CSV table of C-alpha atoms in Angstrom, one decimal:
chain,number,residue,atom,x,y,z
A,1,UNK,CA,72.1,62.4,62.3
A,2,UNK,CA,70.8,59.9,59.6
A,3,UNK,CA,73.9,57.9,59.4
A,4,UNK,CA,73.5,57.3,63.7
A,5,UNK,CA,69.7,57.3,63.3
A,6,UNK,CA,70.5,54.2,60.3
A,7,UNK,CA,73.6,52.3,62.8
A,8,UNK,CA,70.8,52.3,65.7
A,9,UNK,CA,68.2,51.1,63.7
A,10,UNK,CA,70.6,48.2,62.6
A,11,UNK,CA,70.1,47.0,66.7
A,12,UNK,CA,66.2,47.9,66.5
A,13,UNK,CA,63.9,45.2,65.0
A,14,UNK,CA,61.0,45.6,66.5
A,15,UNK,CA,58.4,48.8,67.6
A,16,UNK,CA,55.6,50.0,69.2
A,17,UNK,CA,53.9,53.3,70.1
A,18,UNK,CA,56.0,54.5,72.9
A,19,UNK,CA,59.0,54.1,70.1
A,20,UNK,CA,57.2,55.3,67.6
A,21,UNK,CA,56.2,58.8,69.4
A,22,UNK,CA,60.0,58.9,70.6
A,23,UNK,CA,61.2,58.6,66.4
A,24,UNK,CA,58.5,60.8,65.8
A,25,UNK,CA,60.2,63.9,68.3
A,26,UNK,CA,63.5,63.2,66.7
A,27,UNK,CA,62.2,63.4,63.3
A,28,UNK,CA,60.8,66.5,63.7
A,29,UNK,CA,64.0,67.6,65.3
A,30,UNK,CA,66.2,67.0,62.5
A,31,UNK,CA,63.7,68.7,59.6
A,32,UNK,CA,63.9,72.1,62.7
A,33,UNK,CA,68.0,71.7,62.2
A,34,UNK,CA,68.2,73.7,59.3
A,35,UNK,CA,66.5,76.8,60.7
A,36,UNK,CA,69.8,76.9,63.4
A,37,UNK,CA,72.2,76.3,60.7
A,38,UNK,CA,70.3,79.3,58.7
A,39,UNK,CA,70.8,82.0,61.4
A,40,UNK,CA,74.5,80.9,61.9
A,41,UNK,CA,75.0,81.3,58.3
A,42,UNK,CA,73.0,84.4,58.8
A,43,UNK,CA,75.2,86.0,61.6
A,44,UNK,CA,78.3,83.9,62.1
A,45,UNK,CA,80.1,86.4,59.7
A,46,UNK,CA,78.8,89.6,61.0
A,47,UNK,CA,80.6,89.1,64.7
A,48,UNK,CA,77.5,91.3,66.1
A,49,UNK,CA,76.2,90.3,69.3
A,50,UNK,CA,73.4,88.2,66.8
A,51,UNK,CA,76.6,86.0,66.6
A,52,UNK,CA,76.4,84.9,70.1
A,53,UNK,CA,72.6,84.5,69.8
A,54,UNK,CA,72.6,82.6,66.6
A,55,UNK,CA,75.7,80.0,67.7
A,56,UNK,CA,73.4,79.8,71.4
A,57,UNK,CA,70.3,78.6,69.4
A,58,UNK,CA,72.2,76.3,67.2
A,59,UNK,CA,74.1,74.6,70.6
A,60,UNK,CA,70.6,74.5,72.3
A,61,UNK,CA,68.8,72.7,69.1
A,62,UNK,CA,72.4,70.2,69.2
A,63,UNK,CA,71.3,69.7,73.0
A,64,UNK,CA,68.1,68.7,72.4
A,65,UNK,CA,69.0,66.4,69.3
A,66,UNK,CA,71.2,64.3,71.7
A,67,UNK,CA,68.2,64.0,73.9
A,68,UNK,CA,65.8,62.5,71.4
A,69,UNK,CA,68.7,60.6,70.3
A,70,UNK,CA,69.3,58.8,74.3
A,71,UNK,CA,65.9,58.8,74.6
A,72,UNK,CA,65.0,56.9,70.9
A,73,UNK,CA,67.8,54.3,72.3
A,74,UNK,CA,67.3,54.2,75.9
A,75,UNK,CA,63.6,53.4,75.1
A,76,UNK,CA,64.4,50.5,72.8
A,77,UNK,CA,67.4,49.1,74.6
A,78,UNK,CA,65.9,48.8,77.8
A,79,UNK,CA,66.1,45.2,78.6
A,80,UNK,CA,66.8,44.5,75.2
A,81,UNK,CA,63.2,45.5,74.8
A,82,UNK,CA,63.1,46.4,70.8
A,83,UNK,CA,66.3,45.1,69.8
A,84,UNK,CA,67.3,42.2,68.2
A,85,UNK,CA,67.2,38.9,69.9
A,86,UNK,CA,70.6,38.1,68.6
A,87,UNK,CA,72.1,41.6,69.7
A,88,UNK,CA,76.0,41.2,70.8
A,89,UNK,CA,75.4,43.0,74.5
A,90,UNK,CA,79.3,44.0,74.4
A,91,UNK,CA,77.8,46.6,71.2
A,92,UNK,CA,74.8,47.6,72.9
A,93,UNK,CA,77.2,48.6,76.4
A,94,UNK,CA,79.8,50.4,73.5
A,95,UNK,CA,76.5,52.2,72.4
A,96,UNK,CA,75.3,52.8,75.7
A,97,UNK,CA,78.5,54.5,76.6
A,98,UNK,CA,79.2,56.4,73.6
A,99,UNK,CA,75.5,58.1,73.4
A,100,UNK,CA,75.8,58.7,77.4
A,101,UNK,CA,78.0,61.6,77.5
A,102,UNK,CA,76.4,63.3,74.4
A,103,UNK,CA,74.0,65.7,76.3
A,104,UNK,CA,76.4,66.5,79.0
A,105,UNK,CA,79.1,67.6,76.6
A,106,UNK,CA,76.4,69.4,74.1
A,107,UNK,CA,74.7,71.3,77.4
A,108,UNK,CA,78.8,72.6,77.4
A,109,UNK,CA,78.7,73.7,74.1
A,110,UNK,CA,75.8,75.6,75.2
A,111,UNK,CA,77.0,76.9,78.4
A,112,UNK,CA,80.4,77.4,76.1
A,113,UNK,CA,78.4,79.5,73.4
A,114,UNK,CA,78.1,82.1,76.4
A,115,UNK,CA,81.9,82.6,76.8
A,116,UNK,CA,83.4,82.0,73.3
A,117,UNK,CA,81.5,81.2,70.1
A,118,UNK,CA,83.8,79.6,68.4
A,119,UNK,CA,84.7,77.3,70.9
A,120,UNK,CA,81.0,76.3,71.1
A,121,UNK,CA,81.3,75.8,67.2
A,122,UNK,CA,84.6,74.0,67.5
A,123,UNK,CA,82.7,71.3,70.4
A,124,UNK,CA,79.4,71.0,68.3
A,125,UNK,CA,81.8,70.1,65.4
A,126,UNK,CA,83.9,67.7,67.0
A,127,UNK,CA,80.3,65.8,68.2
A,128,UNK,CA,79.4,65.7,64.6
A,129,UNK,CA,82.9,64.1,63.5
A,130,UNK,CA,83.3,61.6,66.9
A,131,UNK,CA,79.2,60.7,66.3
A,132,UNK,CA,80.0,60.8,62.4
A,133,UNK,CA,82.9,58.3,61.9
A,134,UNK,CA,82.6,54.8,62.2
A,135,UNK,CA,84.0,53.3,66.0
A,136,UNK,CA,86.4,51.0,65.7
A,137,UNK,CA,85.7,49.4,68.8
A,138,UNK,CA,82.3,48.4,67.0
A,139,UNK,CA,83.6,47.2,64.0
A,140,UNK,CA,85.4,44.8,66.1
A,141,UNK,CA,82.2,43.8,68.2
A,142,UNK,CA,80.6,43.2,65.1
A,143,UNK,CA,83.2,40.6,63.8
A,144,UNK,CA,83.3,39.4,67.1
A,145,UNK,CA,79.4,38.6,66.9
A,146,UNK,CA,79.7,37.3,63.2
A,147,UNK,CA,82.5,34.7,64.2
């Protein structure tokens, strides 16, 4: 979450309150994400029916992370309204892009967490490495931009 939170901020340069409340939400969000992970750690290895409950909650808190996340860009990328002047709009399309099919595929994970747990696990995780690792299509627009 930091390392997106940092790569989005690189595009941000400017604020104001509507921005600021938005940061705000997702802030709070990511100091709630360890009370998820605890009740995973909690349950995961006891296979009760707590598992189920414990990987639903953590899916559902993933959900709504990806929501303050669209929301904290949306906001600021809306007609280029708190981004830099000097923004490469073929990386602010890539962003839009990859950030628009975050909350669909998390509100799967949670619909998943229903059916099989560790498929939920398995989706969340694979969110976490895609949103994690550095896009090569962005490394590219960057040059691009620098050139």
């Amino acid at each position: 979450m930091w390392v997106n939170h940092h790569r989005m901020f690189e595009h941000i340069k400017r604020s104001d309150t509507g921005l600021l409340v938005i940061n705000g939400l997702f802030l709070m969000g990511v100091t709630f994400m360890p009370f998820p992970t605890a009740l995973l750690a909690e349950y995961l290895p006891k296979g009760s029916s707590d598992q189920a409950t414990a990987v639903l909650f953590n899916s559902v808190a993933y959900f709504v992370m990806a929501l303050f996340f669209n929301a904290l860009w949306w906001y600021s990328a809306y007609r280029g309204r708190l981004l830099s002047r000097r923004v490469n709009t073929k990386v602010v399309q890539a962003i839009n892009r990859s950030y628009f099919f975050g909350p669909p595929v998390y509100l799967i994970a949670v619909l998943l967490a229903f059916v099989n747990v560790w498929a939920s696990l398995a989706l969340n995780l694979f969110l976490a490495l895609f949103f994690l690792l550095p896009n090569p299509l962005m490394a590219k627009l960057k040059v691009e931009a620098t050139e």
